[in-house]
């Protein structure tokens, strides 16, 4: 009997050593207390002393046994969701208690639709954070102004919330940042002129905000940038020609702004294959600089102030899948052959005097 008791005590001591620290457990329970998830019961497993063991969405560092990841997604293929035949819905707020998880590396509380309140400003005091993914909630208030302190941060995704406030100046200090997604919020102010300091960035998705001012020239210094979406803001000024010299940039969405000036010829024979400049105030001519390097799945130049002819060199492009030059002041005959022979009339309508297939014949 004594040996059984000894073994039981020993197992208890070993379990306690490998359990998460009481301070981490207390922080998680305070975090849970501020949230209400009525349908799936994702927090039902948050019981017992060891938050490293089978607490849904919680992972711990195998060496320190401190909480390293919170991964709670409202859209998931987890059996919990499959069984309930529904996506998640959660209300409440994100408690500042999460900032007591001093080894936290990943914070994902995504697509719950109903979580409100601010992003706790104290998250910037968590030095090990690599991922902040809070997409698809109803969070309000600003992005913490000192977000730039998080030197290890690789992903910042706060898209599809109700955030406001200035674009934080310190954000350009995030030297490890690879994925920035601020879409569908009400963030205002200008993009910092030193935006190009984000040298590791591959995706910058900032559409549907209230950003003003010019597109920073320094963006062209971001060697790895493949996807730049600044659409549906209030940006003005001209397009930096240097964007066309970027080695990896494949998608450039600038539609729905107040951009003026002309189309830089460098964009036409660049690596860009999705180019949307529609719904701006761009003037001048479509550059006559297409060649075999020009490959566009989408080229949308509609709803601008472009004039002159459609350049004949467009026929020498390797591929143009979807072209839209409608709602401009273009004139003259639409060139024959590819890519024009597969396009609808709607790609050319509402111009001053375009003619030829697929529009009416020229006289």
PDB file of C-alpha atoms in Angstrom, residues 163-280:
ATOM      1  CA  UNK A 163     -10.768  49.252 -36.298  1.00  0.00           C
ATOM      2  CA  UNK A 164     -10.074  52.968 -36.643  1.00  0.00           C
ATOM      3  CA  UNK A 165      -7.319  55.376 -35.660  1.00  0.00           C
ATOM      4  CA  UNK A 166      -4.132  56.380 -37.420  1.00  0.00           C
ATOM      5  CA  UNK A 167      -1.944  54.019 -39.383  1.00  0.00           C
ATOM      6  CA  UNK A 168       0.719  53.420 -36.695  1.00  0.00           C
ATOM      7  CA  UNK A 169       4.058  55.012 -37.563  1.00  0.00           C
ATOM      8  CA  UNK A 170       5.949  52.367 -35.593  1.00  0.00           C
ATOM      9  CA  UNK A 171       4.617  49.564 -37.816  1.00  0.00           C
ATOM     10  CA  UNK A 172       7.546  50.045 -40.196  1.00  0.00           C
ATOM     11  CA  UNK A 173       9.871  48.820 -37.402  1.00  0.00           C
ATOM     12  CA  UNK A 174       8.444  45.279 -37.780  1.00  0.00           C
ATOM     13  CA  UNK A 175      11.558  44.031 -39.542  1.00  0.00           C
ATOM     14  CA  UNK A 176      10.381  40.385 -39.604  1.00  0.00           C
ATOM     15  CA  UNK A 177       6.865  41.097 -40.934  1.00  0.00           C
ATOM     16  CA  UNK A 178       5.919  38.979 -43.960  1.00  0.00           C
ATOM     17  CA  UNK A 179       2.116  39.260 -44.097  1.00  0.00           C
ATOM     18  CA  UNK A 180       0.212  42.489 -43.365  1.00  0.00           C
ATOM     19  CA  UNK A 181      -3.579  42.433 -43.744  1.00  0.00           C
ATOM     20  CA  UNK A 182      -5.605  45.438 -42.566  1.00  0.00           C
ATOM     21  CA  UNK A 183      -8.450  45.164 -45.124  1.00  0.00           C
ATOM     22  CA  UNK A 184     -11.997  46.300 -44.397  1.00  0.00           C
ATOM     23  CA  UNK A 185     -11.468  48.638 -41.462  1.00  0.00           C
ATOM     24  CA  UNK A 186     -11.562  52.433 -41.017  1.00  0.00           C
ATOM     25  CA  UNK A 187      -7.853  53.116 -40.539  1.00  0.00           C
ATOM     26  CA  UNK A 188      -6.861  56.602 -41.649  1.00  0.00           C
ATOM     27  CA  UNK A 189      -3.803  58.776 -42.157  1.00  0.00           C
ATOM     28  CA  UNK A 190      -0.960  58.433 -44.625  1.00  0.00           C
ATOM     29  CA  UNK A 191       1.329  55.517 -45.337  1.00  0.00           C
ATOM     30  CA  UNK A 192       4.735  56.288 -43.783  1.00  0.00           C
ATOM     31  CA  UNK A 193       7.359  57.396 -46.303  1.00  0.00           C
ATOM     32  CA  UNK A 194       9.671  54.720 -44.843  1.00  0.00           C
ATOM     33  CA  UNK A 195       7.175  51.889 -45.565  1.00  0.00           C
ATOM     34  CA  UNK A 196      10.009  50.281 -47.536  1.00  0.00           C
ATOM     35  CA  UNK A 197      11.738  49.363 -44.246  1.00  0.00           C
ATOM     36  CA  UNK A 198       9.457  46.292 -44.165  1.00  0.00           C
ATOM     37  CA  UNK A 199      12.040  44.366 -46.180  1.00  0.00           C
ATOM     38  CA  UNK A 200      10.607  40.882 -45.440  1.00  0.00           C
ATOM     39  CA  UNK A 201       7.050  41.754 -46.509  1.00  0.00           C
ATOM     40  CA  UNK A 202       5.472  39.595 -49.217  1.00  0.00           C
ATOM     41  CA  UNK A 203       1.813  40.690 -48.938  1.00  0.00           C
ATOM     42  CA  UNK A 204       0.497  44.161 -48.034  1.00  0.00           C
ATOM     43  CA  UNK A 205      -3.302  44.153 -48.097  1.00  0.00           C
ATOM     44  CA  UNK A 206      -4.698  47.525 -47.010  1.00  0.00           C
ATOM     45  CA  UNK A 207      -7.865  47.885 -49.100  1.00  0.00           C
ATOM     46  CA  UNK A 208     -11.146  49.414 -47.884  1.00  0.00           C
ATOM     47  CA  UNK A 209      -9.746  51.815 -45.339  1.00  0.00           C
ATOM     48  CA  UNK A 210      -9.507  55.622 -45.260  1.00  0.00           C
ATOM     49  CA  UNK A 211      -5.863  56.061 -46.132  1.00  0.00           C
ATOM     50  CA  UNK A 212      -4.852  59.364 -47.728  1.00  0.00           C
ATOM     51  CA  UNK A 213      -1.727  60.895 -49.238  1.00  0.00           C
ATOM     52  CA  UNK A 214       0.679  59.435 -51.763  1.00  0.00           C
ATOM     53  CA  UNK A 215       1.900  55.909 -52.434  1.00  0.00           C
ATOM     54  CA  UNK A 216       5.378  55.864 -50.828  1.00  0.00           C
ATOM     55  CA  UNK A 217       8.190  55.488 -53.357  1.00  0.00           C
ATOM     56  CA  UNK A 218      10.045  53.340 -50.815  1.00  0.00           C
ATOM     57  CA  UNK A 219       7.568  50.447 -51.339  1.00  0.00           C
ATOM     58  CA  UNK A 220       9.682  49.560 -54.362  1.00  0.00           C
ATOM     59  CA  UNK A 221      12.574  48.670 -52.008  1.00  0.00           C
ATOM     60  CA  UNK A 222      10.610  45.680 -50.654  1.00  0.00           C
ATOM     61  CA  UNK A 223      12.290  43.000 -52.730  1.00  0.00           C
ATOM     62  CA  UNK A 224       9.965  40.127 -51.708  1.00  0.00           C
ATOM     63  CA  UNK A 225       6.644  41.988 -52.138  1.00  0.00           C
ATOM     64  CA  UNK A 226       4.358  39.975 -54.442  1.00  0.00           C
ATOM     65  CA  UNK A 227       0.909  41.360 -53.620  1.00  0.00           C
ATOM     66  CA  UNK A 228       0.128  45.051 -53.005  1.00  0.00           C
ATOM     67  CA  UNK A 229      -3.527  45.981 -52.510  1.00  0.00           C
ATOM     68  CA  UNK A 230      -4.218  49.643 -51.723  1.00  0.00           C
ATOM     69  CA  UNK A 231      -7.649  49.689 -53.387  1.00  0.00           C
ATOM     70  CA  UNK A 232     -10.717  51.557 -52.129  1.00  0.00           C
ATOM     71  CA  UNK A 233      -8.928  54.196 -50.074  1.00  0.00           C
ATOM     72  CA  UNK A 234      -8.463  57.931 -50.665  1.00  0.00           C
ATOM     73  CA  UNK A 235      -4.897  57.870 -51.936  1.00  0.00           C
ATOM     74  CA  UNK A 236      -3.800  60.637 -54.309  1.00  0.00           C
ATOM     75  CA  UNK A 237      -0.758  61.684 -56.328  1.00  0.00           C
ATOM     76  CA  UNK A 238       0.826  59.630 -59.076  1.00  0.00           C
ATOM     77  CA  UNK A 239       1.924  56.004 -59.311  1.00  0.00           C
ATOM     78  CA  UNK A 240       5.660  55.600 -58.553  1.00  0.00           C
ATOM     79  CA  UNK A 241       7.246  54.254 -61.772  1.00  0.00           C
ATOM     80  CA  UNK A 242       9.610  52.169 -59.619  1.00  0.00           C
ATOM     81  CA  UNK A 243       6.714  49.773 -58.822  1.00  0.00           C
ATOM     82  CA  UNK A 244       7.178  48.409 -62.331  1.00  0.00           C
ATOM     83  CA  UNK A 245      10.806  47.529 -61.623  1.00  0.00           C
ATOM     84  CA  UNK A 246      10.034  45.198 -58.719  1.00  0.00           C
ATOM     85  CA  UNK A 247      11.217  41.632 -59.277  1.00  0.00           C
ATOM     86  CA  UNK A 248       8.426  39.735 -57.533  1.00  0.00           C
ATOM     87  CA  UNK A 249       5.384  42.048 -57.589  1.00  0.00           C
ATOM     88  CA  UNK A 250       2.606  40.120 -59.370  1.00  0.00           C
ATOM     89  CA  UNK A 251      -0.594  41.804 -58.118  1.00  0.00           C
ATOM     90  CA  UNK A 252      -1.058  45.575 -57.983  1.00  0.00           C
ATOM     91  CA  UNK A 253      -4.537  46.761 -56.990  1.00  0.00           C
ATOM     92  CA  UNK A 254      -4.871  50.558 -56.803  1.00  0.00           C
ATOM     93  CA  UNK A 255      -8.527  50.823 -57.891  1.00  0.00           C
ATOM     94  CA  UNK A 256     -11.012  53.144 -56.228  1.00  0.00           C
ATOM     95  CA  UNK A 257      -8.671  55.947 -55.129  1.00  0.00           C
ATOM     96  CA  UNK A 258      -7.991  59.527 -56.250  1.00  0.00           C
ATOM     97  CA  UNK A 259      -4.776  58.701 -58.094  1.00  0.00           C
ATOM     98  CA  UNK A 260      -3.821  61.098 -60.899  1.00  0.00           C
ATOM     99  CA  UNK A 261      -0.926  61.470 -63.332  1.00  0.00           C
ATOM    100  CA  UNK A 262      -0.175  58.980 -66.092  1.00  0.00           C
ATOM    101  CA  UNK A 263       0.357  55.204 -66.271  1.00  0.00           C
ATOM    102  CA  UNK A 264       4.107  54.542 -65.900  1.00  0.00           C
ATOM    103  CA  UNK A 265       5.322  52.521 -68.935  1.00  0.00           C
ATOM    104  CA  UNK A 266       7.342  50.390 -66.486  1.00  0.00           C
ATOM    105  CA  UNK A 267       4.088  48.725 -65.301  1.00  0.00           C
ATOM    106  CA  UNK A 268       3.386  47.406 -68.796  1.00  0.00           C
ATOM    107  CA  UNK A 269       6.423  45.143 -69.243  1.00  0.00           C
ATOM    108  CA  UNK A 270       6.938  44.242 -65.591  1.00  0.00           C
ATOM    109  CA  UNK A 271       6.330  41.028 -63.617  1.00  0.00           C
ATOM    110  CA  UNK A 272       2.834  42.302 -62.723  1.00  0.00           C
ATOM    111  CA  UNK A 273       0.087  40.020 -64.057  1.00  0.00           C
ATOM    112  CA  UNK A 274      -2.933  41.456 -62.199  1.00  0.00           C
ATOM    113  CA  UNK A 275      -3.107  45.236 -62.651  1.00  0.00           C
ATOM    114  CA  UNK A 276      -6.182  47.149 -61.499  1.00  0.00           C
ATOM    115  CA  UNK A 277      -6.010  50.948 -61.834  1.00  0.00           C
ATOM    116  CA  UNK A 278      -9.768  51.469 -62.349  1.00  0.00           C
ATOM    117  CA  UNK A 279     -11.893  54.203 -60.767  1.00  0.00           C
ATOM    118  CA  UNK A 280      -9.170  56.831 -60.399  1.00  0.00           C
TER     119      UNK A 280
END
